[in-house]
Amino acid sequence: MISLAGTIPSPKCIVREKLVEVEVVRGTTLVKRGFAHMLKHGVIMDVTNVEQAQIAEDAGAVAVMVLDKLPYDVRMAGGVARAASLRVIEEVLDNTTIPVMAKCRIGHTAEAKVLETVGVDMIDESEVLTPADEERHIWKWSFTTPFVNGARDLGEALRRIEEGAAMIRTKGEPGTGNVAEAIRHLRIVNGEIRILRSIYESGDEQELVKAARELKVCYELVAETGRLGRLPVVNFAAGGIATPADAALMMNLGCDGVFVGSGIFKSEDPAERARSIVTAVTYHDDPKTVAEAQRMVDEKKSMEGLDVHKLELKMQMRGTA
Amino acid sequence: MLRVGILGVQGDIEEHTLSILKVMKSNGLKGEVLQVKSNGELSSIDGLIIPGGESTNIGGLISSRGLLKPIRDRLYNGMPALGTCAGLIVLAKKCYDRVVGDKSQPTLGVMDVVVERNSYGRQKESFEADLDIPILGAEKFRGVFIRAPTIVDIGSNVKVLSRLNDSIVAVQEGNIIGTTFHPELVEDTRLHRYFLEIIEGNIPQSKPRFLP
């Protein structure tokens, strides 16, 4: 039983066809959000080539995310960051048994259609890449492939779901190795959900309408969030996770799983780090096992961190409309 | 009191929990659902669900945390189990990927079936379809197939519960049920009810039985 709230009437993404004798339907909210539910309690790892994808799969990642450069390197390189080369994405698709995701630029519908066509399992409309449209995100109800979007607060999260996102992640501050922003965003979302929950329980519908206006999102999604006491889609943490303890902390704060971007392949012990973070996510509520996971990595080999207060580029400020 | 365990390593654990609690409530059964992540929890349960998720992750973690043998022992001793999608792959004797081919991954290997992973293709190819599952009654069951596997071969003791076209999508071998689709994602709880009936029927005779 999963929530299907916010589904628009007859979205373009629905495909009805015959599979031999049987009538099947693809691209439904159930199939798209359901895919995200299979990733729960798992780790999705950023990779830039097939070798890294192999390491991630062997370490127990639930999916890999293909990028041209890791977020840390995107920062260092500057310029315009776009979707990864299709050659790399297709090579990863052909050699990986776990789901393969790829990032496209915010608002870049054509880049996303390309990714859907080559057959990635999920598209991340990501602030790590340079936004193509500063005003609008992609209308994700036109895609059979599910989308994940970043959010800093509940309004952003619900607006992305209203546009058709099947999964949400915190934005954090990508490529910094600093988990503070991801924690801030998750706490903001959780705090706002608590308020909606108490309004919902009070039975004051007018107050829910007022909340919907403030969040700039439809009433149905606001009421459903209040009823559930959580987002109606799977919510992962992302942005700055670098150690097993970082991942365990995010899980303890109530997210459904984690994305690790630069944290693994900008470290000097990627295979051990990947395995240790996978263990820490599953056993996040057991400090002994998290300590065991933390022992698998060496702090001297962690990625170099960046002070978020001194950054010239705040990726989290992209695509907030 | 029934104690149903959900393997709590990875995947849609909470969705199975909700389905089981819903059946317990509507049937007036006394019981509880607990997540199984260690040996200690395993010894106290009457039945185990292995949820949907990624089979490489679930198999890898139960192997590295020393749970393969204890779970296998309990299953050989007759503990009922339900595996959905990745859960079925973890239960199967043999599996391979449709595109990548044989990939060594740790599994329980207790069910006499061969499973092809990602059998219909990638997520774009995922679908919903109505299924006939005669043991659950005449009413169709909404099957949700997400990057689903198919069962390509079965042993002589394995009973087919449902097919989609020619491919097998649900099986039962003794007390173990496997499906390639996700009953935990839909409101219909008939399959979970059927599983609970197996557990209930099993409890009186679940005193020490020994390996063949």
XYZ file of C-alpha atoms in Angstrom:
533
model
C 0.000 0.000 0.000
C 1.636 3.222 -1.089
C 0.303 6.736 -1.496
C -0.731 7.800 -4.999
C -1.828 11.294 -3.927
C -1.343 14.163 -6.332
C -1.603 12.048 -9.488
C -3.076 14.216 -12.262
C -5.989 12.904 -14.387
C -4.759 10.879 -17.424
C -1.099 11.905 -17.499
C 0.737 11.509 -20.819
C 3.179 9.013 -19.331
C 0.599 6.193 -19.174
C 1.246 3.515 -21.803
C -1.362 0.792 -22.307
C -0.276 -2.128 -24.428
C -0.501 -5.843 -24.893
C 2.257 -8.032 -23.526
C 1.557 -11.119 -25.651
C -1.994 -11.925 -24.440
C -2.235 -9.659 -21.428
C -3.235 -6.001 -21.135
C -0.477 -4.158 -19.235
C -0.093 -0.520 -18.112
C 3.257 1.221 -17.818
C 4.251 4.588 -16.348
C 1.576 4.623 -13.645
C 2.176 6.425 -10.366
C 2.127 3.036 -8.642
C 4.879 1.680 -10.885
C 6.978 4.863 -10.685
C 6.686 5.517 -6.939
C 6.843 1.773 -6.342
C 10.279 1.679 -7.972
C 11.519 4.251 -5.448
C 10.086 2.141 -2.612
C 12.390 -0.724 -3.650
C 15.418 1.492 -2.978
C 14.504 2.131 0.672
C 17.165 1.507 3.336
C 19.732 1.556 0.575
C 22.613 3.629 -0.756
C 22.696 5.179 -4.232
C 26.228 5.963 -5.363
C 27.501 8.560 -7.839
C 29.791 7.044 -10.505
C 31.523 8.430 -13.590
C 32.483 5.198 -15.373
C 31.753 1.490 -15.591
C 34.630 0.502 -13.248
C 33.195 2.651 -10.468
C 29.715 1.254 -11.179
C 31.110 -2.248 -10.700
C 32.684 -1.314 -7.358
C 29.374 0.227 -6.260
C 27.349 -2.831 -7.265
C 29.765 -5.221 -5.554
C 29.636 -3.097 -2.389
C 25.833 -3.442 -2.209
C 24.619 -0.155 -3.695
C 20.890 -0.247 -4.557
C 21.507 1.917 -7.634
C 24.217 3.943 -9.327
C 23.931 7.535 -10.555
C 25.972 8.301 -13.676
C 27.535 11.744 -13.972
C 30.167 13.316 -16.195
C 32.055 14.562 -13.123
C 31.556 14.001 -9.403
C 29.949 17.038 -7.717
C 33.283 18.037 -6.083
C 34.933 18.071 -9.518
C 31.997 19.996 -11.001
C 32.727 22.720 -8.421
C 36.439 22.720 -9.174
C 35.962 22.742 -12.968
C 33.413 25.569 -13.066
C 31.749 26.335 -16.406
C 28.556 24.584 -17.521
C 27.827 21.085 -16.215
C 25.617 18.901 -18.432
C 24.381 15.281 -18.518
C 27.025 12.553 -18.863
C 28.129 11.123 -22.236
C 25.707 8.559 -23.587
C 28.635 6.254 -24.320
C 29.407 6.094 -20.581
C 25.742 5.756 -19.553
C 25.154 2.958 -22.059
C 28.294 1.129 -20.999
C 27.117 1.248 -17.382
C 23.617 0.100 -18.436
C 25.059 -2.903 -20.280
C 27.216 -4.073 -17.398
C 25.174 -3.396 -14.276
C 22.364 -5.502 -12.796
C 21.207 -2.862 -10.292
C 19.216 0.227 -11.382
C 21.090 2.921 -13.283
C 20.131 6.569 -12.831
C 21.508 9.651 -14.553
C 21.291 13.372 -13.933
C 19.851 15.952 -16.291
C 19.778 19.737 -16.003
C 16.826 21.392 -14.250
C 14.145 22.239 -16.815
C 15.959 20.502 -19.692
C 13.135 18.362 -21.074
C 15.091 17.268 -24.161
C 18.093 16.082 -22.136
C 15.671 14.086 -19.981
C 13.976 12.573 -23.072
C 17.410 11.433 -24.264
C 18.033 9.720 -20.922
C 14.593 8.098 -21.049
C 15.256 6.872 -24.578
C 18.561 5.183 -23.713
C 16.718 3.452 -20.866
C 17.996 4.759 -17.530
C 15.823 3.542 -14.639
C 15.382 6.941 -12.991
C 16.256 10.530 -13.927
C 17.630 12.992 -11.367
C 16.669 16.554 -12.320
C 19.612 17.903 -10.442
C 20.932 21.192 -9.130
C 24.468 19.733 -9.415
C 24.256 20.436 -13.146
C 23.803 23.966 -14.513
C 20.047 24.729 -14.711
C 18.683 25.079 -18.241
C 15.488 26.799 -17.157
C 15.605 29.174 -14.205
C 11.803 29.478 -14.003
C 10.382 26.009 -14.488
C 11.211 22.411 -13.790
C 10.475 19.556 -16.178
C 6.805 18.479 -16.349
C 7.518 14.952 -15.211
C 4.012 13.606 -15.849
C 5.035 13.350 -19.523
C 7.684 10.715 -18.752
C 7.301 6.969 -18.276
C 10.675 6.978 -16.512
C 10.388 8.107 -12.878
C 12.184 11.224 -11.586
C 13.897 12.178 -8.346
C 14.248 15.839 -7.379
C 16.100 17.740 -4.668
C 14.405 19.908 -2.057
C 15.466 22.198 0.801
C 12.058 22.454 2.424
C 8.542 21.013 2.309
C 7.265 23.522 -0.253
C 9.994 22.582 -2.745
C 9.421 18.875 -2.109
C 5.644 19.017 -2.627
C 5.939 21.269 -5.700
C 8.284 18.736 -7.289
C 5.842 15.919 -6.469
C 3.040 18.007 -7.989
C 5.138 18.206 -11.192
C 5.389 14.412 -11.174
C 8.523 13.527 -9.159
C 8.311 9.936 -7.834
C 11.002 10.446 -5.202
C 12.546 13.333 -3.252
C 16.003 13.852 -1.813
C 17.389 16.639 0.319
C 19.653 18.962 -1.626
C 22.268 19.463 1.037
C 25.299 21.176 -0.433
C 26.704 18.769 -3.035
C 30.408 18.095 -3.434
C 31.422 19.526 -0.070
C 31.839 16.424 2.094
C 29.944 18.457 4.676
C 26.702 16.897 5.858
C 25.456 19.999 7.728
C 23.238 21.310 4.924
C 21.598 17.923 4.320
C 20.784 17.772 8.027
C 19.368 21.292 7.909
C 17.142 20.487 4.944
C 15.877 17.236 6.430
C 15.102 18.947 9.750
C 13.221 21.740 7.972
C 11.120 19.217 6.003
C 10.442 17.120 9.127
C 9.519 20.196 11.162
C 7.094 21.452 8.527
C 5.509 17.977 8.248
C 4.957 17.936 12.036
C 3.035 21.195 11.740
C 0.885 19.834 8.888
C 0.237 16.679 10.876
C -1.063 18.607 13.846
C -3.273 20.782 11.622
C -4.610 17.633 9.927
C -5.356 15.990 13.271
C -7.142 19.081 14.498
C -9.569 18.672 11.577
C -9.201 22.339 10.574
C -9.481 22.110 6.778
C -9.324 25.836 6.261
C -5.949 25.942 7.966
C -4.751 23.214 5.568
C -5.893 25.345 2.622
C -3.938 28.249 4.076
C -0.873 26.010 4.415
C -1.273 24.899 0.788
C -1.291 28.539 -0.315
C 1.832 29.273 1.681
C 3.609 26.198 0.316
C 2.377 27.071 -3.210
C 1.131 23.559 -3.845
C -2.217 21.801 -4.321
C -4.441 21.049 -1.326
C -4.499 17.284 -1.980
C -0.751 16.857 -1.432
C -0.794 19.015 1.688
C -3.702 17.060 3.209
C -2.079 13.713 2.332
C 1.224 14.779 3.906
C -0.676 15.770 7.047
C -2.549 12.476 7.104
C 0.596 10.363 6.601
C 2.912 12.438 8.779
C 5.563 12.030 6.094
C 6.125 12.846 2.424
C 3.827 10.818 0.143
C 6.912 9.601 -1.779
C 10.215 8.050 -0.709
C 12.616 10.650 0.716
C 16.400 10.149 0.639
C 19.185 12.246 2.110
C 21.829 13.691 -0.207
C 24.535 16.319 -0.278
C 27.748 16.048 1.692
C 27.577 12.493 3.087
C 31.162 11.229 3.391
C 31.386 8.645 6.210
C 29.360 5.699 7.567
C 28.460 7.794 10.610
C 27.157 10.596 8.348
C 24.884 8.072 6.635
C 23.703 6.576 9.942
C 22.864 10.055 11.259
C 20.725 10.829 8.203
C 18.867 7.534 8.631
C 18.336 8.216 12.331
C 16.778 11.560 11.394
C 14.122 9.646 9.506
C 15.057 9.558 5.831
C 14.434 6.428 3.749
C 17.949 5.979 2.358
C 20.968 7.987 1.207
C 22.716 9.203 -1.911
C 26.487 9.431 -1.688
C 27.995 11.701 -4.305
C 31.641 12.631 -4.069
C 32.019 10.911 -0.675
C 32.943 7.517 -2.105
C 34.964 8.056 -5.253
C 36.722 11.212 -4.040
C 37.972 9.214 -1.055
C 41.128 7.115 -1.182
C 39.345 3.947 -0.029
C 36.263 3.773 -2.286
C 35.502 0.019 -2.098
C 35.763 -0.162 1.718
C 33.934 3.141 2.110
C 31.105 2.014 -0.157
C 30.672 -1.250 1.783
C 30.916 0.497 5.145
C 28.254 3.071 4.244
C 25.911 0.292 3.028
C 26.324 -1.473 6.389
C 25.833 1.749 8.360
C 22.576 2.540 6.537
C 21.017 -0.850 7.321
C 22.252 -0.909 10.925
C 21.924 2.843 11.561
C 20.064 2.235 14.827
C 22.775 -0.055 16.216
C 25.802 2.038 17.311
C 28.004 -1.065 17.635
C 27.588 -2.001 13.988
C 27.960 1.624 12.864
C 31.239 1.699 14.812
C 32.262 -1.500 13.048
C 31.476 0.187 9.717
C 33.365 3.306 10.726
C 36.363 1.115 11.564
C 36.430 -0.089 7.940
C 37.435 3.402 6.764
C 40.341 5.676 7.582
C 39.663 9.370 8.209
C 42.983 10.175 6.551
C 41.439 8.774 3.352
C 38.135 10.689 3.536
C 37.474 13.233 0.799
C 38.704 16.726 1.379
C 35.835 18.790 2.798
C 34.766 22.303 1.834
C 33.497 25.006 4.184
C 29.934 25.739 3.045
C 30.144 29.318 4.343
C 32.997 30.174 1.987
C 31.507 28.700 -1.175
C 31.053 30.966 -4.177
C 28.521 28.580 -5.717
C 25.586 27.373 -3.627
C 24.070 24.594 -5.736
C 21.137 24.296 -3.315
C 19.885 27.737 -4.412
C 19.242 26.424 -7.932
C 15.703 25.422 -8.898
C 13.864 26.559 -5.785
C 10.726 27.888 -7.548
C 0.502 -14.929 19.398
C 1.858 -14.784 15.860
C 5.244 -13.234 15.306
C 5.925 -12.349 11.699
C 9.445 -11.248 10.831
C 10.335 -9.011 7.911
C 13.950 -9.242 6.826
C 14.925 -5.666 7.678
C 18.088 -5.331 5.647
C 16.906 -3.325 2.645
C 13.803 -2.720 0.534
C 10.114 -2.044 1.110
C 10.032 -3.394 4.674
C 7.348 -1.001 5.983
C 4.958 -1.800 3.120
C 4.962 -5.511 4.028
C 4.585 -4.588 7.684
C 1.457 -2.555 6.888
C -0.038 -5.358 4.778
C 0.473 -7.943 7.546
C -0.878 -5.627 10.255
C -3.945 -4.952 8.094
C -4.654 -8.699 7.762
C -4.095 -9.274 11.487
C -6.540 -6.489 12.281
C -9.255 -7.607 9.853
C -8.931 -11.275 10.921
C -8.839 -10.384 14.611
C -5.480 -12.140 14.965
C -3.212 -11.419 17.880
C 0.277 -10.879 16.663
C 3.148 -8.598 15.937
C 5.528 -7.795 13.148
C 9.220 -7.312 13.751
C 12.204 -6.413 11.632
C 14.823 -9.115 11.488
C 18.369 -7.855 11.179
C 20.197 -10.264 13.467
C 20.242 -13.805 14.732
C 18.492 -12.880 17.971
C 15.345 -11.645 16.247
C 15.357 -14.602 13.874
C 14.904 -17.177 16.619
C 11.655 -15.635 17.897
C 9.620 -15.480 14.664
C 7.034 -17.881 13.206
C 7.420 -16.792 9.597
C 9.714 -14.585 7.519
C 9.027 -12.154 4.681
C 11.888 -11.165 2.404
C 10.773 -7.899 0.812
C 11.314 -6.291 -2.553
C 14.536 -4.356 -2.977
C 17.901 -5.127 -4.515
C 18.825 -8.787 -4.239
C 22.585 -8.065 -4.478
C 22.337 -5.810 -1.430
C 20.080 -8.104 0.617
C 22.081 -11.249 -0.203
C 25.392 -9.482 0.408
C 24.399 -8.118 3.810
C 22.819 -11.316 5.161
C 25.981 -13.075 4.079
C 28.422 -10.583 5.629
C 26.356 -10.362 8.842
C 26.351 -14.134 9.259
C 22.624 -14.609 8.668
C 22.709 -16.963 5.667
C 23.082 -20.192 7.602
C 20.699 -19.388 10.492
C 17.934 -18.325 8.071
C 18.563 -21.379 5.883
C 18.403 -23.677 8.937
C 15.074 -22.252 10.034
C 13.661 -22.601 6.518
C 14.850 -26.215 6.263
C 13.081 -26.794 9.568
C 9.802 -25.674 8.067
C 9.517 -22.000 8.930
C 7.143 -20.407 6.372
C 8.577 -17.675 4.152
C 7.312 -15.231 1.561
C 9.732 -13.647 -0.897
C 8.618 -10.906 -3.264
C 10.713 -9.961 -6.297
C 14.215 -9.501 -4.798
C 13.028 -11.731 -1.944
C 12.274 -14.510 -4.412
C 15.726 -14.106 -5.993
C 17.335 -14.423 -2.552
C 15.323 -17.629 -1.913
C 16.032 -19.191 -5.337
C 18.531 -22.006 -5.973
C 19.827 -20.285 -9.081
C 19.576 -16.856 -10.680
C 21.122 -14.936 -13.540
C 20.664 -11.527 -15.138
C 18.969 -11.310 -18.540
C 21.575 -8.867 -19.917
C 24.683 -9.295 -17.759
C 24.326 -13.082 -17.383
C 25.664 -15.112 -14.468
C 26.685 -12.955 -11.581
C 27.818 -14.605 -8.438
C 25.768 -13.192 -5.584
C 25.173 -14.739 -2.162
C 21.645 -16.152 -1.815
C 19.797 -18.531 0.505
C 19.255 -20.980 -2.358
C 16.488 -22.932 -0.605
C 13.785 -22.854 -3.255
C 13.994 -25.184 -6.233
C 13.498 -22.517 -8.901
C 15.642 -20.756 -11.499
C 15.015 -17.031 -11.716
C 15.959 -14.625 -14.482
C 16.611 -11.121 -13.127
C 15.352 -7.991 -14.910
C 13.478 -10.306 -17.210
C 11.138 -7.774 -18.819
C 13.826 -5.088 -19.128
C 14.473 -1.911 -17.200
C 12.157 0.416 -15.260
C 10.559 1.831 -18.440
C 9.285 -1.717 -19.051
C 7.811 -2.049 -15.537
C 4.034 -2.534 -15.524
C 0.785 -3.390 -13.788
C -1.429 -6.254 -14.956
C -4.360 -8.305 -13.668
C -3.408 -11.809 -12.571
C -5.339 -14.998 -11.998
C -4.255 -16.570 -8.713
C -6.739 -19.435 -8.205
C -5.788 -20.135 -4.556
C -6.828 -16.550 -3.717
C -10.243 -16.852 -5.375
C -11.763 -15.865 -8.695
C -11.228 -12.141 -8.317
C -8.193 -10.850 -10.249
C -5.119 -9.744 -8.326
C -3.399 -6.532 -9.424
C 0.215 -7.465 -10.085
C 2.826 -4.712 -9.895
C 5.965 -5.767 -11.760
C 8.975 -3.518 -11.114
C 12.145 -4.448 -13.023
C 10.694 -7.839 -12.316
C 12.292 -11.250 -12.657
C 10.582 -14.319 -14.108
C 10.719 -17.891 -12.930
C 12.167 -19.832 -15.858
C 12.378 -23.309 -14.338
C 10.909 -25.131 -11.344
C 11.608 -28.366 -9.500
C 9.056 -31.179 -9.248
C 7.933 -30.139 -5.733
C 7.178 -26.588 -6.749
C 3.551 -25.622 -7.310
C 2.727 -22.843 -9.784
C 0.325 -20.328 -8.214
C 0.085 -17.939 -11.143
C 1.272 -17.303 -14.661
C 1.390 -14.202 -16.827
C 1.139 -15.366 -20.414
C 3.509 -18.347 -20.365
C 5.862 -17.164 -17.666
C 5.553 -18.231 -14.049
C 5.072 -15.313 -11.656
C 4.106 -16.977 -8.356
C 5.149 -20.311 -6.847
C 4.927 -22.312 -3.643
C 7.257 -25.040 -2.425
C 6.179 -26.446 0.916
C 5.823 -23.492 3.262
C 7.692 -21.091 1.021
C 5.961 -18.701 -1.392
C 7.712 -16.623 -4.016
C 6.287 -13.940 -6.301
C 7.933 -11.899 -9.039
C 5.482 -9.035 -8.377
C 4.782 -6.840 -5.335
C 1.594 -7.686 -3.376
C 2.791 -5.270 -0.666
C 2.312 -2.245 -2.953
C -1.446 -2.718 -3.431
C -4.453 -2.535 -1.096
C -5.438 -6.139 -1.812
C -4.048 -8.228 1.057
C -5.226 -11.693 -0.010
C -1.718 -12.995 -0.604
C -0.548 -11.817 2.823
C -3.660 -13.426 4.325
C -2.812 -16.704 2.583
C 0.726 -16.489 3.962
C -0.560 -15.873 7.501
C -2.819 -18.937 7.152
C 0.250 -21.017 6.306
C 2.011 -19.699 9.408
C -1.039 -20.381 11.607
C -1.354 -23.917 10.269
C 2.333 -24.431 10.823
C 2.619 -23.342 14.436
C 1.259 -26.463 16.221
C 3.698 -28.698 14.355
C 6.649 -26.342 14.384
C 8.271 -28.060 17.382
C 11.687 -29.550 16.692
C 11.864 -31.188 13.323
C 15.168 -32.177 11.918
C 16.955 -31.796 8.642
C 16.330 -34.607 6.173
